[in-house]
Amino acid sequence: VKGAQSLVVFLDPNCGYCKKFEDELATLVKTDKDVKVILKHIPIMGKSSEGLIQAMLAAKLQGKHDQLQKAIFSSDKH
């Protein structure tokens, strides 16, 4: 997303607060086209976060990051 304002977001796929914020972030991106969101995934919740982040980075190379992130953040298992 390109916009005049930048928002840098630090997320961990295993963080409950990050999961809740992901919904708010999706709404913001849809409603405010002037915001550029820069995602930074950090594994603050442990080893399993590292694997999930690596999977998201691989998905990004395949153009599937958003779909995988949505699936991870909507899952109750993480």
mmCIF file with all atom_site columns, N, CA and C in Angstrom:
data_model
loop_
_atom_site.group_PDB
_atom_site.id
_atom_site.type_symbol
_atom_site.label_atom_id
_atom_site.label_alt_id
_atom_site.label_comp_id
_atom_site.label_asym_id
_atom_site.label_entity_id
_atom_site.label_seq_id
_atom_site.pdbx_PDB_ins_code
_atom_site.Cartn_x
_atom_site.Cartn_y
_atom_site.Cartn_z
_atom_site.occupancy
_atom_site.B_iso_or_equiv
_atom_site.pdbx_formal_charge
_atom_site.auth_seq_id
_atom_site.auth_comp_id
_atom_site.auth_asym_id
_atom_site.auth_atom_id
_atom_site.pdbx_PDB_model_num
ATOM 1   N N  . VAL A 1 1  ? 0.848   -1.174  0.000  1.00 0.00 ? 1  VAL A N  1
ATOM 2   C CA . VAL A 1 1  ? 0.000   0.000   0.000  1.00 0.00 ? 1  VAL A CA 1
ATOM 3   C C  . VAL A 1 1  ? 0.884   1.224   0.000  1.00 0.00 ? 1  VAL A C  1
ATOM 4   N N  . LYS A 1 2  ? 0.604   2.142   -0.887 1.00 0.00 ? 2  LYS A N  1
ATOM 5   C CA . LYS A 1 2  ? 1.379   3.376   -0.957 1.00 0.00 ? 2  LYS A CA 1
ATOM 6   C C  . LYS A 1 2  ? 0.536   4.526   -0.441 1.00 0.00 ? 2  LYS A C  1
ATOM 7   N N  . GLY A 1 3  ? 1.138   5.375   0.380  1.00 0.00 ? 3  GLY A N  1
ATOM 8   C CA . GLY A 1 3  ? 0.437   6.516   0.928  1.00 0.00 ? 3  GLY A CA 1
ATOM 9   C C  . GLY A 1 3  ? 1.410   7.548   1.433  1.00 0.00 ? 3  GLY A C  1
ATOM 10  N N  . ALA A 1 4  ? 0.884   8.719   1.780  1.00 0.00 ? 4  ALA A N  1
ATOM 11  C CA . ALA A 1 4  ? 1.709   9.817   2.259  1.00 0.00 ? 4  ALA A CA 1
ATOM 12  C C  . ALA A 1 4  ? 2.156   9.602   3.706  1.00 0.00 ? 4  ALA A C  1
ATOM 13  N N  . GLN A 1 5  ? 1.390   8.816   4.470  1.00 0.00 ? 5  GLN A N  1
ATOM 14  C CA . GLN A 1 5  ? 1.729   8.549   5.858  1.00 0.00 ? 5  GLN A CA 1
ATOM 15  C C  . GLN A 1 5  ? 2.177   7.097   5.998  1.00 0.00 ? 5  GLN A C  1
ATOM 16  N N  . SER A 1 6  ? 3.195   6.881   6.810  1.00 0.00 ? 6  SER A N  1
ATOM 17  C CA . SER A 1 6  ? 3.699   5.522   7.026  1.00 0.00 ? 6  SER A CA 1
ATOM 18  C C  . SER A 1 6  ? 3.377   5.066   8.437  1.00 0.00 ? 6  SER A C  1
ATOM 19  N N  . LEU A 1 7  ? 3.006   3.797   8.547  1.00 0.00 ? 7  LEU A N  1
ATOM 20  C CA . LEU A 1 7  ? 2.761   3.177   9.837  1.00 0.00 ? 7  LEU A CA 1
ATOM 21  C C  . LEU A 1 7  ? 3.590   1.903   9.878  1.00 0.00 ? 7  LEU A C  1
ATOM 22  N N  . VAL A 1 8  ? 4.557   1.847   10.794 1.00 0.00 ? 8  VAL A N  1
ATOM 23  C CA . VAL A 1 8  ? 5.380   0.660   10.952 1.00 0.00 ? 8  VAL A CA 1
ATOM 24  C C  . VAL A 1 8  ? 4.765   -0.183  12.065 1.00 0.00 ? 8  VAL A C  1
ATOM 25  N N  . VAL A 1 9  ? 4.481   -1.450  11.745 1.00 0.00 ? 9  VAL A N  1
ATOM 26  C CA . VAL A 1 9  ? 3.812   -2.344  12.682 1.00 0.00 ? 9  VAL A CA 1
ATOM 27  C C  . VAL A 1 9  ? 4.715   -3.538  12.959 1.00 0.00 ? 9  VAL A C  1
ATOM 28  N N  . PHE A 1 10 ? 4.996   -3.777  14.230 1.00 0.00 ? 10 PHE A N  1
ATOM 29  C CA . PHE A 1 10 ? 5.790   -4.926  14.655 1.00 0.00 ? 10 PHE A CA 1
ATOM 30  C C  . PHE A 1 10 ? 4.824   -5.998  15.150 1.00 0.00 ? 10 PHE A C  1
ATOM 31  N N  . LEU A 1 11 ? 4.886   -7.188  14.548 1.00 0.00 ? 11 LEU A N  1
ATOM 32  C CA . LEU A 1 11 ? 3.951   -8.262  14.860 1.00 0.00 ? 11 LEU A CA 1
ATOM 33  C C  . LEU A 1 11 ? 4.673   -9.568  15.140 1.00 0.00 ? 11 LEU A C  1
ATOM 34  N N  . ASP A 1 12 ? 4.099   -10.354 16.032 1.00 0.00 ? 12 ASP A N  1
ATOM 35  C CA . ASP A 1 12 ? 4.530   -11.730 16.258 1.00 0.00 ? 12 ASP A CA 1
ATOM 36  C C  . ASP A 1 12 ? 3.304   -12.598 15.994 1.00 0.00 ? 12 ASP A C  1
ATOM 37  N N  . PRO A 1 13 ? 3.428   -13.631 15.164 1.00 0.00 ? 13 PRO A N  1
ATOM 38  C CA . PRO A 1 13 ? 2.272   -14.454 14.821 1.00 0.00 ? 13 PRO A CA 1
ATOM 39  C C  . PRO A 1 13 ? 1.665   -15.214 15.998 1.00 0.00 ? 13 PRO A C  1
ATOM 40  N N  . ASN A 1 14 ? 2.382   -15.339 17.104 1.00 0.00 ? 14 ASN A N  1
ATOM 41  C CA . ASN A 1 14 ? 1.854   -16.023 18.282 1.00 0.00 ? 14 ASN A CA 1
ATOM 42  C C  . ASN A 1 14 ? 1.331   -15.069 19.356 1.00 0.00 ? 14 ASN A C  1
ATOM 43  N N  . CYS A 1 15 ? 1.356   -13.801 19.103 1.00 0.00 ? 15 CYS A N  1
ATOM 44  C CA . CYS A 1 15 ? 0.934   -12.793 20.076 1.00 0.00 ? 15 CYS A CA 1
ATOM 45  C C  . CYS A 1 15 ? -0.577  -12.551 19.961 1.00 0.00 ? 15 CYS A C  1
ATOM 46  N N  . GLY A 1 16 ? -1.283  -12.726 21.053 1.00 0.00 ? 16 GLY A N  1
ATOM 47  C CA . GLY A 1 16 ? -2.728  -12.509 21.062 1.00 0.00 ? 16 GLY A CA 1
ATOM 48  C C  . GLY A 1 16 ? -3.114  -11.081 20.752 1.00 0.00 ? 16 GLY A C  1
ATOM 49  N N  . TYR A 1 17 ? -2.364  -10.115 21.257 1.00 0.00 ? 17 TYR A N  1
ATOM 50  C CA . TYR A 1 17 ? -2.652  -8.707  20.978 1.00 0.00 ? 17 TYR A CA 1
ATOM 51  C C  . TYR A 1 17 ? -2.420  -8.387  19.502 1.00 0.00 ? 17 TYR A C  1
ATOM 52  N N  . CYS A 1 18 ? -1.381  -8.988  18.927 1.00 0.00 ? 18 CYS A N  1
ATOM 53  C CA . CYS A 1 18 ? -1.096  -8.787  17.504 1.00 0.00 ? 18 CYS A CA 1
ATOM 54  C C  . CYS A 1 18 ? -2.231  -9.337  16.650 1.00 0.00 ? 18 CYS A C  1
ATOM 55  N N  . LYS A 1 19 ? -2.786  -10.484 17.061 1.00 0.00 ? 19 LYS A N  1
ATOM 56  C CA . LYS A 1 19 ? -3.902  -11.078 16.328 1.00 0.00 ? 19 LYS A CA 1
ATOM 57  C C  . LYS A 1 19 ? -5.103  -10.138 16.320 1.00 0.00 ? 19 LYS A C  1
ATOM 58  N N  . LYS A 1 20 ? -5.392  -9.558  17.487 1.00 0.00 ? 20 LYS A N  1
ATOM 59  C CA . LYS A 1 20 ? -6.513  -8.618  17.578 1.00 0.00 ? 20 LYS A CA 1
ATOM 60  C C  . LYS A 1 20 ? -6.243  -7.368  16.743 1.00 0.00 ? 20 LYS A C  1
ATOM 61  N N  . PHE A 1 21 ? -5.004  -6.891  16.771 1.00 0.00 ? 21 PHE A N  1
ATOM 62  C CA . PHE A 1 21 ? -4.655  -5.684  16.038 1.00 0.00 ? 21 PHE A CA 1
ATOM 63  C C  . PHE A 1 21 ? -4.689  -5.903  14.532 1.00 0.00 ? 21 PHE A C  1
ATOM 64  N N  . GLU A 1 22 ? -4.447  -7.125  14.080 1.00 0.00 ? 22 GLU A N  1
ATOM 65  C CA . GLU A 1 22 ? -4.438  -7.420  12.642 1.00 0.00 ? 22 GLU A CA 1
ATOM 66  C C  . GLU A 1 22 ? -5.781  -7.085  12.010 1.00 0.00 ? 22 GLU A C  1
ATOM 67  N N  . ASP A 1 23 ? -6.878  -7.349  12.710 1.00 0.00 ? 23 ASP A N  1
ATOM 68  C CA . ASP A 1 23 ? -8.204  -6.990  12.201 1.00 0.00 ? 23 ASP A CA 1
ATOM 69  C C  . ASP A 1 23 ? -8.357  -5.476  12.060 1.00 0.00 ? 23 ASP A C  1
ATOM 70  N N  . GLU A 1 24 ? -7.889  -4.750  13.070 1.00 0.00 ? 24 GLU A N  1
ATOM 71  C CA . GLU A 1 24 ? -7.947  -3.284  13.031 1.00 0.00 ? 24 GLU A CA 1
ATOM 72  C C  . GLU A 1 24 ? -7.084  -2.744  11.890 1.00 0.00 ? 24 GLU A C  1
ATOM 73  N N  . LEU A 1 25 ? -5.946  -3.359  11.703 1.00 0.00 ? 25 LEU A N  1
ATOM 74  C CA . LEU A 1 25 ? -5.031  -2.942  10.647 1.00 0.00 ? 25 LEU A CA 1
ATOM 75  C C  . LEU A 1 25 ? -5.653  -3.156  9.264  1.00 0.00 ? 25 LEU A C  1
ATOM 76  N N  . ALA A 1 26 ? -6.323  -4.292  9.077  1.00 0.00 ? 26 ALA A N  1
ATOM 77  C CA . ALA A 1 26 ? -6.985  -4.567  7.802  1.00 0.00 ? 26 ALA A CA 1
ATOM 78  C C  . ALA A 1 26 ? -8.066  -3.535  7.517  1.00 0.00 ? 26 ALA A C  1
ATOM 79  N N  . THR A 1 27 ? -8.804  -3.149  8.542  1.00 0.00 ? 27 THR A N  1
ATOM 80  C CA . THR A 1 27 ? -9.837  -2.126  8.379  1.00 0.00 ? 27 THR A CA 1
ATOM 81  C C  . THR A 1 27 ? -9.208  -0.789  8.010  1.00 0.00 ? 27 THR A C  1
ATOM 82  N N  . LEU A 1 28 ? -8.120  -0.439  8.665  1.00 0.00 ? 28 LEU A N  1
ATOM 83  C CA . LEU A 1 28 ? -7.435  0.821   8.380  1.00 0.00 ? 28 LEU A CA 1
ATOM 84  C C  . LEU A 1 28 ? -6.968  0.880   6.936  1.00 0.00 ? 28 LEU A C  1
ATOM 85  N N  . VAL A 1 29 ? -6.370  -0.203  6.461  1.00 0.00 ? 29 VAL A N  1
ATOM 86  C CA . VAL A 1 29 ? -5.847  -0.241  5.090  1.00 0.00 ? 29 VAL A CA 1
ATOM 87  C C  . VAL A 1 29 ? -6.985  -0.086  4.070  1.00 0.00 ? 29 VAL A C  1
ATOM 88  N N  . LYS A 1 30 ? -8.137  -0.678  4.365  1.00 0.00 ? 30 LYS A N  1
ATOM 89  C CA . LYS A 1 30 ? -9.275  -0.584  3.448  1.00 0.00 ? 30 LYS A CA 1
ATOM 90  C C  . LYS A 1 30 ? -9.903  0.799   3.441  1.00 0.00 ? 30 LYS A C  1
ATOM 91  N N  . THR A 1 31 ? -9.891  1.479   4.579  1.00 0.00 ? 31 THR A N  1
ATOM 92  C CA . THR A 1 31 ? -10.607 2.756   4.688  1.00 0.00 ? 31 THR A CA 1
ATOM 93  C C  . THR A 1 31 ? -9.735  3.988   4.479  1.00 0.00 ? 31 THR A C  1
ATOM 94  N N  . ASP A 1 32 ? -8.439  3.880   4.672  1.00 0.00 ? 32 ASP A N  1
ATOM 95  C CA . ASP A 1 32 ? -7.564  5.046   4.541  1.00 0.00 ? 32 ASP A CA 1
ATOM 96  C C  . ASP A 1 32 ? -6.473  4.756   3.516  1.00 0.00 ? 32 ASP A C  1
ATOM 97  N N  . LYS A 1 33 ? -6.669  5.222   2.310  1.00 0.00 ? 33 LYS A N  1
ATOM 98  C CA . LYS A 1 33 ? -5.719  4.968   1.216  1.00 0.00 ? 33 LYS A CA 1
ATOM 99  C C  . LYS A 1 33 ? -4.472  5.838   1.325  1.00 0.00 ? 33 LYS A C  1
ATOM 100 N N  . ASP A 1 34 ? -4.426  6.736   2.313  1.00 0.00 ? 34 ASP A N  1
ATOM 101 C CA . ASP A 1 34 ? -3.284  7.626   2.473  1.00 0.00 ? 34 ASP A CA 1
ATOM 102 C C  . ASP A 1 34 ? -2.239  7.049   3.432  1.00 0.00 ? 34 ASP A C  1
ATOM 103 N N  . VAL A 1 35 ? -2.465  5.824   3.912  1.00 0.00 ? 35 VAL A N  1
ATOM 104 C CA . VAL A 1 35 ? -1.553  5.201   4.867  1.00 0.00 ? 35 VAL A CA 1
ATOM 105 C C  . VAL A 1 35 ? -0.781  4.075   4.190  1.00 0.00 ? 35 VAL A C  1
ATOM 106 N N  . LYS A 1 36 ? 0.517   4.116   4.359  1.00 0.00 ? 36 LYS A N  1
ATOM 107 C CA . LYS A 1 36 ? 1.396   3.049   3.888  1.00 0.00 ? 36 LYS A CA 1
ATOM 108 C C  . LYS A 1 36 ? 1.777   2.225   5.114  1.00 0.00 ? 36 LYS A C  1
ATOM 109 N N  . VAL A 1 37 ? 1.472   0.930   5.110  1.00 0.00 ? 37 VAL A N  1
ATOM 110 C CA . VAL A 1 37 ? 1.762   0.053   6.239  1.00 0.00 ? 37 VAL A CA 1
ATOM 111 C C  . VAL A 1 37 ? 3.014   -0.756  5.944  1.00 0.00 ? 37 VAL A C  1
ATOM 112 N N  . ILE A 1 38 ? 3.950   -0.709  6.870  1.00 0.00 ? 38 ILE A N  1
ATOM 113 C CA . ILE A 1 38 ? 5.189   -1.466  6.768  1.00 0.00 ? 38 ILE A CA 1
ATOM 114 C C  . ILE A 1 38 ? 5.178   -2.501  7.886  1.00 0.00 ? 38 ILE A C  1
ATOM 115 N N  . LEU A 1 39 ? 5.117   -3.789  7.527  1.00 0.00 ? 39 LEU A N  1
ATOM 116 C CA . LEU A 1 39 ? 5.064   -4.860  8.514  1.00 0.00 ? 39 LEU A CA 1
ATOM 117 C C  . LEU A 1 39 ? 6.466   -5.352  8.852  1.00 0.00 ? 39 LEU A C  1
ATOM 118 N N  . LYS A 1 40 ? 6.714   -5.500  10.128 1.00 0.00 ? 40 LYS A N  1
ATOM 119 C CA . LYS A 1 40 ? 7.973   -6.052  10.626 1.00 0.00 ? 40 LYS A CA 1
ATOM 120 C C  . LYS A 1 40 ? 7.612   -7.202  11.558 1.00 0.00 ? 40 LYS A C  1
ATOM 121 N N  . HIS A 1 41 ? 7.905   -8.417  11.139 1.00 0.00 ? 41 HIS A N  1
ATOM 122 C CA . HIS A 1 41 ? 7.614   -9.585  11.965 1.00 0.00 ? 41 HIS A CA 1
ATOM 123 C C  . HIS A 1 41 ? 8.804   -9.851  12.872 1.00 0.00 ? 41 HIS A C  1
ATOM 124 N N  . ILE A 1 42 ? 8.536   -9.962  14.171 1.00 0.00 ? 42 ILE A N  1
ATOM 125 C CA . ILE A 1 42 ? 9.600   -10.236 15.132 1.00 0.00 ? 42 ILE A CA 1
ATOM 126 C C  . ILE A 1 42 ? 9.177   -11.418 16.017 1.00 0.00 ? 42 ILE A C  1
ATOM 127 N N  . PRO A 1 43 ? 10.081  -12.360 16.251 1.00 0.00 ? 43 PRO A N  1
ATOM 128 C CA . PRO A 1 43 ? 9.739   -13.565 17.015 1.00 0.00 ? 43 PRO A CA 1
ATOM 129 C C  . PRO A 1 43 ? 9.901   -13.384 18.528 1.00 0.00 ? 43 PRO A C  1
ATOM 130 N N  . ILE A 1 44 ? 9.095   -12.532 19.125 1.00 0.00 ? 44 ILE A N  1
ATOM 131 C CA . ILE A 1 44 ? 9.235   -12.276 20.555 1.00 0.00 ? 44 ILE A CA 1
ATOM 132 C C  . ILE A 1 44 ? 8.610   -13.365 21.424 1.00 0.00 ? 44 ILE A C  1
ATOM 133 N N  . MET A 1 45 ? 7.773   -14.219 20.842 1.00 0.00 ? 45 MET A N  1
ATOM 134 C CA . MET A 1 45 ? 7.057   -15.225 21.618 1.00 0.00 ? 45 MET A CA 1
ATOM 135 C C  . MET A 1 45 ? 7.740   -16.601 21.584 1.00 0.00 ? 45 MET A C  1
ATOM 136 N N  . GLY A 1 46 ? 8.922   -16.682 21.018 1.00 0.00 ? 46 GLY A N  1
ATOM 137 C CA . GLY A 1 46 ? 9.652   -17.941 21.082 1.00 0.00 ? 46 GLY A CA 1
ATOM 138 C C  . GLY A 1 46 ? 9.945   -18.596 19.750 1.00 0.00 ? 46 GLY A C  1
ATOM 139 N N  . LYS A 1 47 ? 10.420  -19.822 19.852 1.00 0.00 ? 47 LYS A N  1
ATOM 140 C CA . LYS A 1 47 ? 10.911  -20.583 18.704 1.00 0.00 ? 47 LYS A CA 1
ATOM 141 C C  . LYS A 1 47 ? 9.828   -20.827 17.648 1.00 0.00 ? 47 LYS A C  1
ATOM 142 N N  . SER A 1 48 ? 8.600   -21.119 18.059 1.00 0.00 ? 48 SER A N  1
ATOM 143 C CA . SER A 1 48 ? 7.553   -21.393 17.068 1.00 0.00 ? 48 SER A CA 1
ATOM 144 C C  . SER A 1 48 ? 7.244   -20.155 16.234 1.00 0.00 ? 48 SER A C  1
ATOM 145 N N  . SER A 1 49 ? 7.445   -18.978 16.820 1.00 0.00 ? 49 SER A N  1
ATOM 146 C CA . SER A 1 49 ? 7.244   -17.741 16.058 1.00 0.00 ? 49 SER A CA 1
ATOM 147 C C  . SER A 1 49 ? 8.260   -17.631 14.927 1.00 0.00 ? 49 SER A C  1
ATOM 148 N N  . GLU A 1 50 ? 9.482   -18.080 15.183 1.00 0.00 ? 50 GLU A N  1
ATOM 149 C CA . GLU A 1 50 ? 10.526  -18.019 14.155 1.00 0.00 ? 50 GLU A CA 1
ATOM 150 C C  . GLU A 1 50 ? 10.112  -18.823 12.928 1.00 0.00 ? 50 GLU A C  1
ATOM 151 N N  . GLY A 1 51 ? 9.591   -20.028 13.142 1.00 0.00 ? 51 GLY A N  1
ATOM 152 C CA . GLY A 1 51 ? 9.155   -20.867 12.018 1.00 0.00 ? 51 GLY A CA 1
ATOM 153 C C  . GLY A 1 51 ? 8.004   -20.247 11.244 1.00 0.00 ? 51 GLY A C  1
ATOM 154 N N  . LEU A 1 52 ? 7.063   -19.675 11.970 1.00 0.00 ? 52 LEU A N  1
ATOM 155 C CA . LEU A 1 52 ? 5.929   -19.034 11.298 1.00 0.00 ? 52 LEU A CA 1
ATOM 156 C C  . LEU A 1 52 ? 6.374   -17.817 10.492 1.00 0.00 ? 52 LEU A C  1
ATOM 157 N N  . ILE A 1 53 ? 7.294   -17.058 11.040 1.00 0.00 ? 53 ILE A N  1
ATOM 158 C CA . ILE A 1 53 ? 7.803   -15.880 10.329 1.00 0.00 ? 53 ILE A CA 1
ATOM 159 C C  . ILE A 1 53 ? 8.565   -16.307 9.076  1.00 0.00 ? 53 ILE A C  1
ATOM 160 N N  . GLN A 1 54 ? 9.354   -17.370 9.171  1.00 0.00 ? 54 GLN A N  1
ATOM 161 C CA . GLN A 1 54 ? 10.052  -17.873 7.986  1.00 0.00 ? 54 GLN A CA 1
ATOM 162 C C  . GLN A 1 54 ? 9.059   -18.307 6.919  1.00 0.00 ? 54 GLN A C  1
ATOM 163 N N  . ALA A 1 55 ? 7.978   -18.936 7.336  1.00 0.00 ? 55 ALA A N  1
ATOM 164 C CA . ALA A 1 55 ? 6.942   -19.347 6.379  1.00 0.00 ? 55 ALA A CA 1
ATOM 165 C C  . ALA A 1 55 ? 6.299   -18.121 5.724  1.00 0.00 ? 55 ALA A C  1
ATOM 166 N N  . MET A 1 56 ? 6.062   -17.074 6.505  1.00 0.00 ? 56 MET A N  1
ATOM 167 C CA . MET A 1 56 ? 5.467   -15.855 5.941  1.00 0.00 ? 56 MET A CA 1
ATOM 168 C C  . MET A 1 56 ? 6.417   -15.176 4.964  1.00 0.00 ? 56 MET A C  1
ATOM 169 N N  . LEU A 1 57 ? 7.709   -15.199 5.276  1.00 0.00 ? 57 LEU A N  1
ATOM 170 C CA . LEU A 1 57 ? 8.682   -14.611 4.350  1.00 0.00 ? 57 LEU A CA 1
ATOM 171 C C  . LEU A 1 57 ? 8.745   -15.410 3.048  1.00 0.00 ? 57 LEU A C  1
ATOM 172 N N  . ALA A 1 58 ? 8.680   -16.724 3.139  1.00 0.00 ? 58 ALA A N  1
ATOM 173 C CA . ALA A 1 58 ? 8.658   -17.562 1.935  1.00 0.00 ? 58 ALA A CA 1
ATOM 174 C C  . ALA A 1 58 ? 7.380   -17.315 1.138  1.00 0.00 ? 58 ALA A C  1
ATOM 175 N N  . ALA A 1 59 ? 6.267   -17.156 1.844  1.00 0.00 ? 59 ALA A N  1
ATOM 176 C CA . ALA A 1 59 ? 4.994   -16.875 1.166  1.00 0.00 ? 59 ALA A CA 1
ATOM 177 C C  . ALA A 1 59 ? 5.045   -15.521 0.459  1.00 0.00 ? 59 ALA A C  1
ATOM 178 N N  . LYS A 1 60 ? 5.752   -14.561 1.058  1.00 0.00 ? 60 LYS A N  1
ATOM 179 C CA . LYS A 1 60 ? 5.879   -13.242 0.431  1.00 0.00 ? 60 LYS A CA 1
ATOM 180 C C  . LYS A 1 60 ? 6.579   -13.346 -0.919 1.00 0.00 ? 60 LYS A C  1
ATOM 181 N N  . LEU A 1 61 ? 7.607   -14.201 -1.004 1.00 0.00 ? 61 LEU A N  1
ATOM 182 C CA . LEU A 1 61 ? 8.320   -14.398 -2.263 1.00 0.00 ? 61 LEU A CA 1
ATOM 183 C C  . LEU A 1 61 ? 7.417   -14.993 -3.338 1.00 0.00 ? 61 LEU A C  1
ATOM 184 N N  . GLN A 1 62 ? 6.361   -15.683 -2.910 1.00 0.00 ? 62 GLN A N  1
ATOM 185 C CA . GLN A 1 62 ? 5.422   -16.309 -3.832 1.00 0.00 ? 62 GLN A CA 1
ATOM 186 C C  . GLN A 1 62 ? 4.156   -15.475 -4.033 1.00 0.00 ? 62 GLN A C  1
ATOM 187 N N  . GLY A 1 63 ? 4.131   -14.283 -3.436 1.00 0.00 ? 63 GLY A N  1
ATOM 188 C CA . GLY A 1 63 ? 2.960   -13.418 -3.567 1.00 0.00 ? 63 GLY A CA 1
ATOM 189 C C  . GLY A 1 63 ? 1.773   -13.870 -2.734 1.00 0.00 ? 63 GLY A C  1
ATOM 190 N N  . LYS A 1 64 ? 2.021   -14.647 -1.680 1.00 0.00 ? 64 LYS A N  1
ATOM 191 C CA . LYS A 1 64 ? 0.943   -15.209 -0.864 1.00 0.00 ? 64 LYS A CA 1
ATOM 192 C C  . LYS A 1 64 ? 1.018   -14.784 0.603  1.00 0.00 ? 64 LYS A C  1
ATOM 193 N N  . HIS A 1 65 ? 1.799   -13.763 0.916  1.00 0.00 ? 65 HIS A N  1
ATOM 194 C CA . HIS A 1 65 ? 1.996   -13.344 2.306  1.00 0.00 ? 65 HIS A CA 1
ATOM 195 C C  . HIS A 1 65 ? 0.690   -12.982 2.995  1.00 0.00 ? 65 HIS A C  1
ATOM 196 N N  . ASP A 1 66 ? -0.121  -12.161 2.356  1.00 0.00 ? 66 ASP A N  1
ATOM 197 C CA . ASP A 1 66 ? -1.347  -11.696 2.996  1.00 0.00 ? 66 ASP A CA 1
ATOM 198 C C  . ASP A 1 66 ? -2.291  -12.846 3.335  1.00 0.00 ? 66 ASP A C  1
ATOM 199 N N  . GLN A 1 67 ? -2.393  -13.817 2.417  1.00 0.00 ? 67 GLN A N  1
ATOM 200 C CA . GLN A 1 67 ? -3.267  -14.963 2.664  1.00 0.00 ? 67 GLN A CA 1
ATOM 201 C C  . GLN A 1 67 ? -2.758  -15.797 3.836  1.00 0.00 ? 67 GLN A C  1
ATOM 202 N N  . LEU A 1 68 ? -1.444  -16.041 3.881  1.00 0.00 ? 68 LEU A N  1
ATOM 203 C CA . LEU A 1 68 ? -0.886  -16.845 4.968  1.00 0.00 ? 68 LEU A CA 1
ATOM 204 C C  . LEU A 1 68 ? -0.993  -16.104 6.292  1.00 0.00 ? 68 LEU A C  1
ATOM 205 N N  . GLN A 1 69 ? -0.689  -14.820 6.296  1.00 0.00 ? 69 GLN A N  1
ATOM 206 C CA . GLN A 1 69 ? -0.779  -14.055 7.537  1.00 0.00 ? 69 GLN A CA 1
ATOM 207 C C  . GLN A 1 69 ? -2.209  -14.079 8.069  1.00 0.00 ? 69 GLN A C  1
ATOM 208 N N  . LYS A 1 70 ? -3.175  -13.908 7.191  1.00 0.00 ? 70 LYS A N  1
ATOM 209 C CA . LYS A 1 70 ? -4.577  -13.937 7.621  1.00 0.00 ? 70 LYS A CA 1
ATOM 210 C C  . LYS A 1 70 ? -4.928  -15.299 8.218  1.00 0.00 ? 70 LYS A C  1
ATOM 211 N N  . ALA A 1 71 ? -4.463  -16.365 7.591  1.00 0.00 ? 71 ALA A N  1
ATOM 212 C CA . ALA A 1 71 ? -4.732  -17.717 8.104  1.00 0.00 ? 71 ALA A CA 1
ATOM 213 C C  . ALA A 1 71 ? -4.078  -17.928 9.469  1.00 0.00 ? 71 ALA A C  1
ATOM 214 N N  . ILE A 1 72 ? -2.852  -17.481 9.621  1.00 0.00 ? 72 ILE A N  1
ATOM 215 C CA . ILE A 1 72 ? -2.136  -17.642 10.887 1.00 0.00 ? 72 ILE A CA 1
ATOM 216 C C  . ILE A 1 72 ? -2.808  -16.833 11.986 1.00 0.00 ? 72 ILE A C  1
ATOM 217 N N  . PHE A 1 73 ? -3.132  -15.578 11.702 1.00 0.00 ? 73 PHE A N  1
ATOM 218 C CA . PHE A 1 73 ? -3.701  -14.720 12.724 1.00 0.00 ? 73 PHE A CA 1
ATOM 219 C C  . PHE A 1 73 ? -5.149  -15.072 13.062 1.00 0.00 ? 73 PHE A C  1
ATOM 220 N N  . SER A 1 74 ? -5.834  -15.788 12.187 1.00 0.00 ? 74 SER A N  1
ATOM 221 C CA . SER A 1 74 ? -7.208  -16.191 12.487 1.00 0.00 ? 74 SER A CA 1
ATOM 222 C C  . SER A 1 74 ? -7.266  -17.559 13.163 1.00 0.00 ? 74 SER A C  1
ATOM 223 N N  . SER A 1 75 ? -6.135  -18.251 13.230 1.00 0.00 ? 75 SER A N  1
ATOM 224 C CA . SER A 1 75 ? -6.076  -19.570 13.841 1.00 0.00 ? 75 SER A CA 1
ATOM 225 C C  . SER A 1 75 ? -6.057  -19.462 15.368 1.00 0.00 ? 75 SER A C  1
ATOM 226 N N  . ASP A 1 76 ? -6.732  -20.392 16.016 1.00 0.00 ? 76 ASP A N  1
ATOM 227 C CA . ASP A 1 76 ? -6.717  -20.452 17.482 1.00 0.00 ? 76 ASP A CA 1
ATOM 228 C C  . ASP A 1 76 ? -5.528  -21.243 18.009 1.00 0.00 ? 76 ASP A C  1
ATOM 229 N N  . LYS A 1 77 ? -4.793  -21.905 17.129 1.00 0.00 ? 77 LYS A N  1
ATOM 230 C CA . LYS A 1 77 ? -3.695  -22.766 17.549 1.00 0.00 ? 77 LYS A CA 1
ATOM 231 C C  . LYS A 1 77 ? -2.423  -22.006 17.856 1.00 0.00 ? 77 LYS A C  1
ATOM 232 N N  . HIS A 1 78 ? -2.332  -20.758 17.436 1.00 0.00 ? 78 HIS A N  1
ATOM 233 C CA . HIS A 1 78 ? -1.102  -19.989 17.673 1.00 0.00 ? 78 HIS A CA 1
ATOM 234 C C  . HIS A 1 78 ? -1.428  -18.755 18.481 1.00 0.00 ? 78 HIS A C  1
#
